[in-house]
Tab-separated table of C-alpha atoms in Angstrom:
chain	number	residue	atom	x	y	z
B	877	MET	CA	97.452	115.731	134.290
B	878	PHE	CA	99.891	118.768	133.534
B	879	LEU	CA	97.123	121.397	135.271
B	880	LEU	CA	97.603	119.154	138.513
B	881	PHE	CA	101.209	120.740	138.688
B	882	LEU	CA	99.983	124.064	139.885
B	883	GLN	CA	98.708	122.473	142.805
B	884	LEU	CA	101.317	120.033	143.693
B	885	ALA	CA	102.429	122.272	146.473
B	886	ALA	CA	99.398	121.998	148.392
B	887	PHE	CA	98.964	118.013	147.812
B	888	THR	CA	98.308	116.034	150.861
B	889	ALA	CA	99.332	112.072	151.097
B	890	GLN	CA	95.962	111.399	150.689
B	891	GLN	CA	94.985	113.114	147.463
B	892	LEU	CA	98.433	111.681	145.971
B	893	ALA	CA	97.511	108.534	146.525
B	894	ASP	CA	93.915	108.719	145.163
B	895	LEU	CA	95.404	110.102	142.341
B	896	LEU	CA	97.894	106.876	141.759
B	897	VAL	CA	95.061	104.400	141.877
B	898	CYS	CA	93.203	106.810	139.489
B	899	LYS	CA	95.728	106.899	137.218
B	900	LEU	CA	97.688	103.694	137.584
B	901	SER	CA	94.067	101.506	137.155
B	902	SER	CA	93.403	103.011	133.682
B	903	ASN	CA	94.730	102.340	130.217
B	904	MET	CA	95.865	105.900	129.839
B	905	THR	CA	100.051	106.509	129.462
B	906	TYR	CA	102.479	108.983	130.947
B	907	SER	CA	105.954	109.353	130.432
B	908	ARG	CA	108.574	108.693	132.716
B	909	GLU	CA	109.273	112.302	132.704
B	910	THR	CA	106.186	113.129	133.466
B	911	TRP	CA	105.566	110.600	136.831
B	912	LYS	CA	109.184	112.121	137.791
B	913	LEU	CA	107.966	115.650	137.756
B	914	LEU	CA	104.933	115.067	139.894
B	915	LEU	CA	106.584	112.494	142.586
B	916	THR	CA	109.465	115.132	143.092
B	917	LYS	CA	107.328	118.193	143.494
B	918	THR	CA	105.213	116.095	146.170
B	919	SER	CA	108.075	113.922	147.925
B	920	ALA	CA	107.115	115.863	151.574
B	921	VAL	CA	104.287	113.429	151.371
B	922	LEU	CA	105.655	110.697	149.256
B	923	ASP	CA	106.481	108.321	151.279
B	924	LYS	CA	103.037	108.480	153.672
B	925	ALA	CA	101.087	108.653	150.505
B	926	LEU	CA	102.864	105.160	149.182
B	927	VAL	CA	101.544	103.276	152.597
B	928	ILE	CA	97.952	104.752	152.234
B	929	PHE	CA	97.859	103.407	148.375
B	930	SER	CA	99.614	99.924	149.400
B	931	HIS	CA	96.368	99.611	151.606
B	932	MET	CA	94.279	100.737	149.003
B	933	VAL	CA	95.167	98.455	146.677
B	934	SER	CA	95.328	95.529	148.789
B	935	ASN	CA	91.147	96.153	149.321
B	936	MET	CA	90.677	96.181	145.345
B	937	SER	CA	89.407	93.572	143.706
B	938	VAL	CA	91.389	93.838	140.837
B	939	PRO	CA	95.208	94.825	141.066
B	940	VAL	CA	96.464	98.057	139.904
B	941	MET	CA	97.923	96.880	136.170
B	942	GLY	CA	98.123	100.218	133.948
B	943	PRO	CA	100.787	100.850	131.568
B	944	SER	CA	102.137	103.433	133.921
B	945	VAL	CA	103.115	101.120	136.721
B	946	THR	CA	106.409	100.706	135.870
B	947	HIS	CA	107.648	103.993	135.070
B	948	VAL	CA	106.274	105.150	138.561
B	949	LEU	CA	108.146	102.229	140.031
B	950	ASP	CA	111.554	103.135	138.148
B	951	VAL	CA	110.801	106.937	139.241
B	952	LEU	CA	110.832	105.648	143.211
B	953	GLY	CA	114.008	103.862	142.661
B	954	GLU	CA	115.818	107.291	141.429
B	955	LEU	CA	114.101	109.205	144.520
B	956	ARG	CA	114.151	106.733	147.288
B	957	LEU	CA	116.170	103.299	146.339
B	958	ASP	CA	119.307	104.958	145.428
B	959	LEU	CA	119.374	107.279	148.595
B	960	ILE	CA	119.251	104.173	150.874
B	961	SER	CA	122.825	103.280	152.452
B	962	ASP	CA	124.376	100.215	152.462
B	963	LEU	CA	123.439	99.507	156.471
B	964	GLN	CA	119.720	99.948	155.334
B	965	TRP	CA	120.277	97.749	152.544
B	966	ASN	CA	121.518	94.982	155.428
B	967	ASP	CA	118.545	95.926	157.667
B	968	ILE	CA	116.182	93.510	157.747
B	969	SER	CA	113.152	95.304	159.451
B	970	PHE	CA	114.033	98.246	156.886
B	971	ILE	CA	113.849	96.035	153.918
B	972	SER	CA	110.566	94.304	155.209
B	973	SER	CA	109.171	97.482	155.506
B	974	LEU	CA	110.317	98.873	152.235
B	975	PHE	CA	109.499	96.069	149.985
B	976	GLY	CA	106.811	94.540	152.326
B	977	GLN	CA	104.405	98.228	152.761
B	978	TYR	CA	105.603	100.889	150.613
B	979	LEU	CA	106.328	99.077	147.181
B	980	ARG	CA	104.472	95.679	147.384
B	981	PRO	CA	101.719	96.952	144.546
B	982	PHE	CA	104.258	97.940	142.233
B	983	LEU	CA	106.714	94.742	142.523
B	984	PRO	CA	104.923	92.698	139.274
B	985	PHE	CA	105.814	95.503	137.384
B	986	ALA	CA	109.386	95.614	138.407
B	987	SER	CA	111.551	96.406	135.422
B	988	GLY	CA	115.208	94.780	134.335
B	989	SER	CA	116.997	97.848	135.114
B	990	LEU	CA	115.563	98.034	138.549
B	991	LEU	CA	115.703	94.635	139.388
B	992	GLN	CA	119.582	94.604	138.518
B	993	CYS	CA	120.180	97.935	140.510
B	994	VAL	CA	118.615	96.350	143.694
B	995	SER	CA	120.071	92.975	142.893
B	996	SER	CA	123.672	95.045	142.940
B	997	LYS	CA	123.066	96.309	146.074
B	998	ASN	CA	124.383	95.318	149.674
B	999	LEU	CA	122.065	92.883	150.357
B	1000	THR	CA	122.686	90.236	152.914
B	1001	CYS	CA	121.457	86.794	152.384
B	1002	ASP	CA	118.809	87.611	154.647
B	1003	THR	CA	117.886	90.704	153.101
B	1004	TYR	CA	117.966	89.568	149.615
B	1005	GLN	CA	115.676	86.169	150.828
B	1006	HIS	CA	113.436	88.470	152.219
B	1007	ILE	CA	112.911	90.534	148.509
B	1008	VAL	CA	112.454	87.059	146.659
B	1009	SER	CA	109.745	86.340	149.172
B	1010	GLU	CA	108.060	89.542	148.353
B	1011	LEU	CA	108.361	88.987	144.778
B	1012	SER	CA	107.264	85.352	145.171
B	1013	HIS	CA	103.790	86.839	146.824
B	1014	GLN	CA	103.277	88.218	143.493
B	1015	PHE	CA	104.026	85.435	141.106
B	1016	ASP	CA	100.321	84.883	140.522
B	1017	VAL	CA	100.365	88.386	139.219
B	1018	MET	CA	103.309	88.793	137.066
B	1019	GLY	CA	103.261	86.984	133.308
B	1020	GLU	CA	105.702	84.604	132.589
B	1021	ASP	CA	108.336	86.773	130.592
B	1022	GLN	CA	108.058	89.116	133.941
B	1023	ALA	CA	108.376	86.264	136.363
B	1024	LYS	CA	111.558	85.146	133.856
B	1025	GLU	CA	113.106	89.220	134.241
B	1026	VAL	CA	112.847	88.512	137.972
B	1027	LEU	CA	115.572	85.469	137.743
B	1028	ARG	CA	117.299	87.043	135.046
B	1029	PHE	CA	117.869	90.353	136.579
B	1030	PHE	CA	117.382	90.174	140.307
B	1031	ILE	CA	118.090	86.498	141.528
B	1032	GLN	CA	120.660	85.058	139.368
B	1033	PRO	CA	122.819	87.873	139.435
B	1034	PHE	CA	122.840	88.164	143.098
B	1035	LEU	CA	123.166	84.047	143.814
B	1036	SER	CA	126.252	84.067	140.986
B	1037	ARG	CA	127.976	86.270	143.837
B	1038	ASN	CA	126.646	85.057	147.549
B	1039	SER	CA	125.565	81.588	146.517
B	1040	SER	CA	128.400	80.262	149.141
B	1041	GLY	CA	127.638	83.237	151.639
B	1042	PRO	CA	126.778	82.564	155.481
B	1043	GLY	CA	122.935	82.306	155.628
B	1044	CYS	CA	122.475	81.377	151.519
B	1045	ILE	CA	123.668	77.459	152.246
B	1046	SER	CA	121.020	75.279	153.752
B	1047	ASN	CA	121.353	71.286	154.146
B	1048	ASN	CA	117.909	71.458	153.408
B	1049	SER	CA	116.796	71.197	150.059
B	1050	MET	CA	113.687	72.680	150.242
B	1051	ALA	CA	114.394	75.281	152.448
B	1052	TRP	CA	117.516	76.225	150.120
B	1053	LEU	CA	115.132	76.353	146.985
B	1054	LEU	CA	112.450	78.222	148.330
B	1055	ASN	CA	114.638	80.729	150.233
B	1056	ASN	CA	116.707	81.579	147.610
B	1057	TYR	CA	114.680	80.958	144.562
B	1058	GLY	CA	111.059	81.039	146.037
B	1059	ARG	CA	108.407	80.373	143.149
B	1060	PHE	CA	110.883	81.329	140.341
B	1061	SER	CA	112.734	78.095	140.867
B	1062	VAL	CA	110.703	76.442	138.180
B	1063	PHE	CA	112.590	78.321	134.970
B	1064	VAL	CA	116.181	77.100	136.412
B	1065	PRO	CA	117.184	74.285	134.754
B	1066	LEU	CA	118.020	71.386	137.404
B	1067	THR	CA	121.905	71.451	136.462
B	1068	SER	CA	122.044	75.234	137.285
B	1069	LEU	CA	120.576	74.303	140.285
B	1070	LEU	CA	123.290	71.537	141.336
B	1071	ASP	CA	126.067	73.820	139.911
B	1072	LEU	CA	125.189	76.317	142.570
B	1073	ASN	CA	124.507	73.932	145.475
B	1074	LYS	CA	126.169	70.659	145.154
B	1075	GLN	CA	124.504	69.323	148.116
B	1076	PHE	CA	120.787	69.931	146.801
B	1077	SER	CA	118.705	67.108	145.766
B	1078	PRO	CA	115.679	67.394	143.646
B	1079	LEU	CA	113.970	63.997	144.889
B	1080	TYR	CA	113.277	65.599	148.121
B	1081	VAL	CA	111.489	68.488	146.614
B	1082	LEU	CA	109.624	66.799	143.608
B	1083	GLU	CA	106.393	68.962	144.797
B	1084	LEU	CA	108.134	71.865	144.150
B	1085	LEU	CA	109.641	70.989	140.473
B	1086	SER	CA	107.843	72.053	137.149
B	1087	PRO	CA	106.956	69.255	134.449
B	1088	GLN	CA	109.772	70.443	132.374
B	1089	GLN	CA	112.452	70.037	135.612
B	1090	LYS	CA	110.733	66.859	136.348
B	1091	ALA	CA	111.600	65.338	132.865
B	1092	GLU	CA	114.911	66.542	133.261
B	1093	LEU	CA	115.411	64.381	136.301
B	1094	ILE	CA	113.892	61.586	134.301
B	1095	LEU	CA	115.830	61.761	131.492
B	1096	LEU	CA	119.147	63.377	132.372
B	1097	PRO	CA	122.113	62.160	134.431
B	1098	LEU	CA	122.706	64.606	136.536
B	1099	GLN	CA	125.884	64.274	139.583
B	1100	GLY	CA	125.457	63.872	142.680
B	1101	LEU	CA	122.413	61.836	142.551
B	1102	PRO	CA	121.450	58.032	142.960
B	1103	HIS	CA	121.604	55.497	140.217
B	1104	GLN	CA	119.164	56.921	137.206
B	1105	GLU	CA	116.790	53.875	137.406
B	1106	GLU	CA	116.361	54.648	141.189
B	1107	VAL	CA	115.349	58.307	140.264
B	1108	ILE	CA	113.333	57.166	137.316
B	1109	ARG	CA	111.306	54.697	139.615
B	1110	VAL	CA	111.199	57.716	142.169
B	1111	VAL	CA	109.530	60.524	140.006
B	1112	PHE	CA	107.343	57.919	138.478
B	1113	THR	CA	106.137	57.011	142.103
B	1114	HIS	CA	105.285	60.240	142.692
B	1115	LEU	CA	103.306	61.462	139.561
B	1116	LEU	CA	101.523	58.239	139.412
B	1117	GLN	CA	100.053	59.329	143.072
B	1118	SER	CA	97.713	61.685	141.688
B	1119	PRO	CA	98.519	61.681	137.575
B	1120	VAL	CA	96.309	64.579	136.654
B	1121	GLU	CA	97.180	66.940	139.740
B	1122	ARG	CA	101.051	66.448	139.418
B	1123	GLN	CA	100.483	67.035	135.580
B	1124	MET	CA	101.927	63.524	133.993
B	1125	PRO	CA	100.630	64.610	130.537
B	1126	GLU	CA	102.612	67.745	130.740
B	1127	VAL	CA	106.030	65.783	132.213
B	1128	LEU	CA	105.507	63.511	129.589
B	1129	HIS	CA	105.431	66.055	126.604
B	1130	HIS	CA	108.868	67.318	128.232
B	1131	LEU	CA	110.215	63.970	127.750
B	1132	THR	CA	109.661	63.784	124.166
B	1133	THR	CA	111.049	66.987	123.567
B	1134	ILE	CA	114.704	66.739	126.062
B	1135	SER	CA	114.803	63.098	124.516
B	1136	ALA	CA	114.675	65.154	120.784
B	1137	GLN	CA	117.134	67.416	121.921
B	1138	ASN	CA	119.321	65.701	123.683
B	1139	GLU	CA	121.221	62.055	122.963
B	1140	ILE	CA	119.979	60.067	125.843
B	1141	PRO	CA	121.547	56.766	126.942
B	1142	CYS	CA	119.861	54.123	125.901
B	1143	PHE	CA	119.772	52.376	129.265
B	1144	ILE	CA	117.763	55.642	130.651
B	1145	LEU	CA	115.267	55.487	127.697
B	1146	GLN	CA	114.655	51.643	128.455
B	1147	SER	CA	114.276	52.681	132.075
B	1148	VAL	CA	111.411	55.092	131.241
B	1149	SER	CA	109.593	52.951	128.755
B	1150	GLU	CA	109.056	50.478	131.235
B	1151	ASN	CA	108.014	52.515	133.631
B	1152	LEU	CA	105.792	54.359	131.610
B	1153	PHE	CA	104.106	50.884	130.706
B	1154	LEU	CA	103.763	50.088	134.097
B	1155	ALA	CA	101.666	53.032	134.878
B	1156	LEU	CA	99.302	52.376	132.639
B	1157	SER	CA	97.665	50.049	135.546
B	1158	TYR	CA	97.564	53.219	137.476
B	1159	VAL	CA	96.342	56.019	135.097
B	1160	PRO	CA	93.020	57.129	133.969
B	1161	LEU	CA	91.647	55.961	130.703
B	1162	GLU	CA	92.141	59.254	128.893
B	1163	LEU	CA	96.261	59.120	129.726
B	1164	GLU	CA	96.498	55.690	128.320
B	1165	HIS	CA	97.103	57.639	124.907
B	1166	ILE	CA	99.750	60.267	125.688
B	1167	ILE	CA	101.856	57.068	127.332
B	1168	TYR	CA	101.864	54.968	124.285
B	1169	THR	CA	102.512	58.148	122.372
B	1170	THR	CA	105.017	59.308	124.541
B	1171	ALA	CA	106.675	55.643	124.845
B	1172	ASP	CA	106.734	55.768	120.650
B	1173	HIS	CA	108.608	59.412	120.485
B	1174	LEU	CA	111.154	57.912	122.994
B	1175	LYS	CA	111.767	54.869	120.468
B	1176	GLY	CA	112.349	57.043	117.101
B	1177	ASN	CA	114.692	59.202	119.593
B	1178	SER	CA	116.509	56.691	120.940
B	1179	PRO	CA	120.283	55.769	119.397
B	1180	GLN	CA	120.873	53.660	117.026
B	1181	GLY	CA	120.908	49.799	117.896
B	1182	CYS	CA	119.053	50.655	121.083
B	1183	ILE	CA	116.523	48.313	121.580
B	1184	LEU	CA	113.638	49.590	123.871
B	1185	PRO	CA	111.045	46.910	125.505
B	1186	PRO	CA	107.381	46.688	123.763
B	1187	PRO	CA	103.989	47.790	124.598
B	1188	PRO	CA	102.429	44.914	126.961
B	1189	SER	CA	99.970	42.595	124.619
B	1190	CYS	CA	96.415	42.918	125.077
B	1191	SER	CA	95.120	40.295	127.447
B	1192	PHE	CA	91.991	38.726	126.256
B	1193	THR	CA	89.743	36.328	128.212
B	1194	LYS	CA	89.319	32.821	126.127
B	1195	LEU	CA	85.512	32.375	125.153
B	1196	ASN	CA	84.933	28.767	124.774
B	1197	ASP	CA	80.870	28.429	124.275
B	1198	THR	CA	80.957	24.610	123.879
B	1199	GLU	CA	82.410	24.321	127.463
B	1200	ILE	CA	80.180	27.161	128.599
B	1201	CYS	CA	76.824	25.291	127.438
B	1202	ASN	CA	77.696	21.925	128.358
B	1203	GLY	CA	75.351	20.791	131.082
B	1204	ILE	CA	72.431	23.107	129.748
B	1205	ASN	CA	69.252	21.842	129.245
B	1206	ARG	CA	68.808	23.168	125.179
B	1207	THR	CA	65.121	21.648	125.304
B	1208	PHE	CA	64.280	23.905	128.169
B	1209	LEU	CA	65.838	27.137	126.496
B	1210	HIS	CA	64.197	26.646	123.188
B	1211	GLN	CA	60.524	26.109	125.237
B	1212	ARG	CA	61.478	29.386	127.154
B	1213	PHE	CA	62.257	31.320	124.243
B	1214	ALA	CA	59.418	30.198	122.060
B	1215	ILE	CA	56.610	31.758	125.059
B	1216	GLY	CA	58.639	34.705	124.819
B	1217	ALA	CA	59.147	34.184	128.900
């Protein structure tokens, strides 16, 4: 790669884009300093090369994910992002072009330092939400650790400063959650969401909640919601409409974990147990064991003196063969059996 530096002055945008695709798709690693030298020497064609690179990557069956992608984005941050004016950070058209065209292929690999840098810029709620949307489009490419980095270093720092700003507030719980957190909302405890927005109602966005968040909604007494027994009923109704697709087994797993880590009031555990046993009539057979196991764990994690409802008794159809056989001609039956009919 160092031999290329002798020819960098003559590089075209297409050549630089081809080089980026080649090197960022391989397992070869180059230092951040090496990338900074390359991109600095080709700065005259860098912007056009990034557009070409973005189009090339969008047509690839596998996204670029080599070990150097993060280094390249960090260098681009130094060479380009630090030169953007406050007015440009406020310009939705400019931000849309920057993150939706030039930088899109790199976003799944953004470092915490770059995310924190962008979060600290003079973003409006509109431009912030547009970046969240672009990052959400890359959610499936990110690993869980990387997705949590986006939440920790970009989303939470911005919202901690601007949650009440014009454009960041919405009376619509679904719009507020999607616009401000995107797909990264699944990693946020419900208590944090409610602390940030007192008007937020988790019951209106059940389809957006993770299994852990649904378990939190069931077990934890959260402020601003209906009576807990009503909350529990609504969540179980939601789960039972499609137990597998709505990840009911995962929700039950988190019920066990949360009840072991927190002192849950007895009346909540009683209501949950009742709904668990009612669910037995609606779930597939393979989920029945999970329900009974969860009920046992809740019982073991209940406060001293708390009496939870017992599992339903098995119903059996009584069989009285004497009554069934009354009126049957036994002689006729014996004759038929004797001749093998």
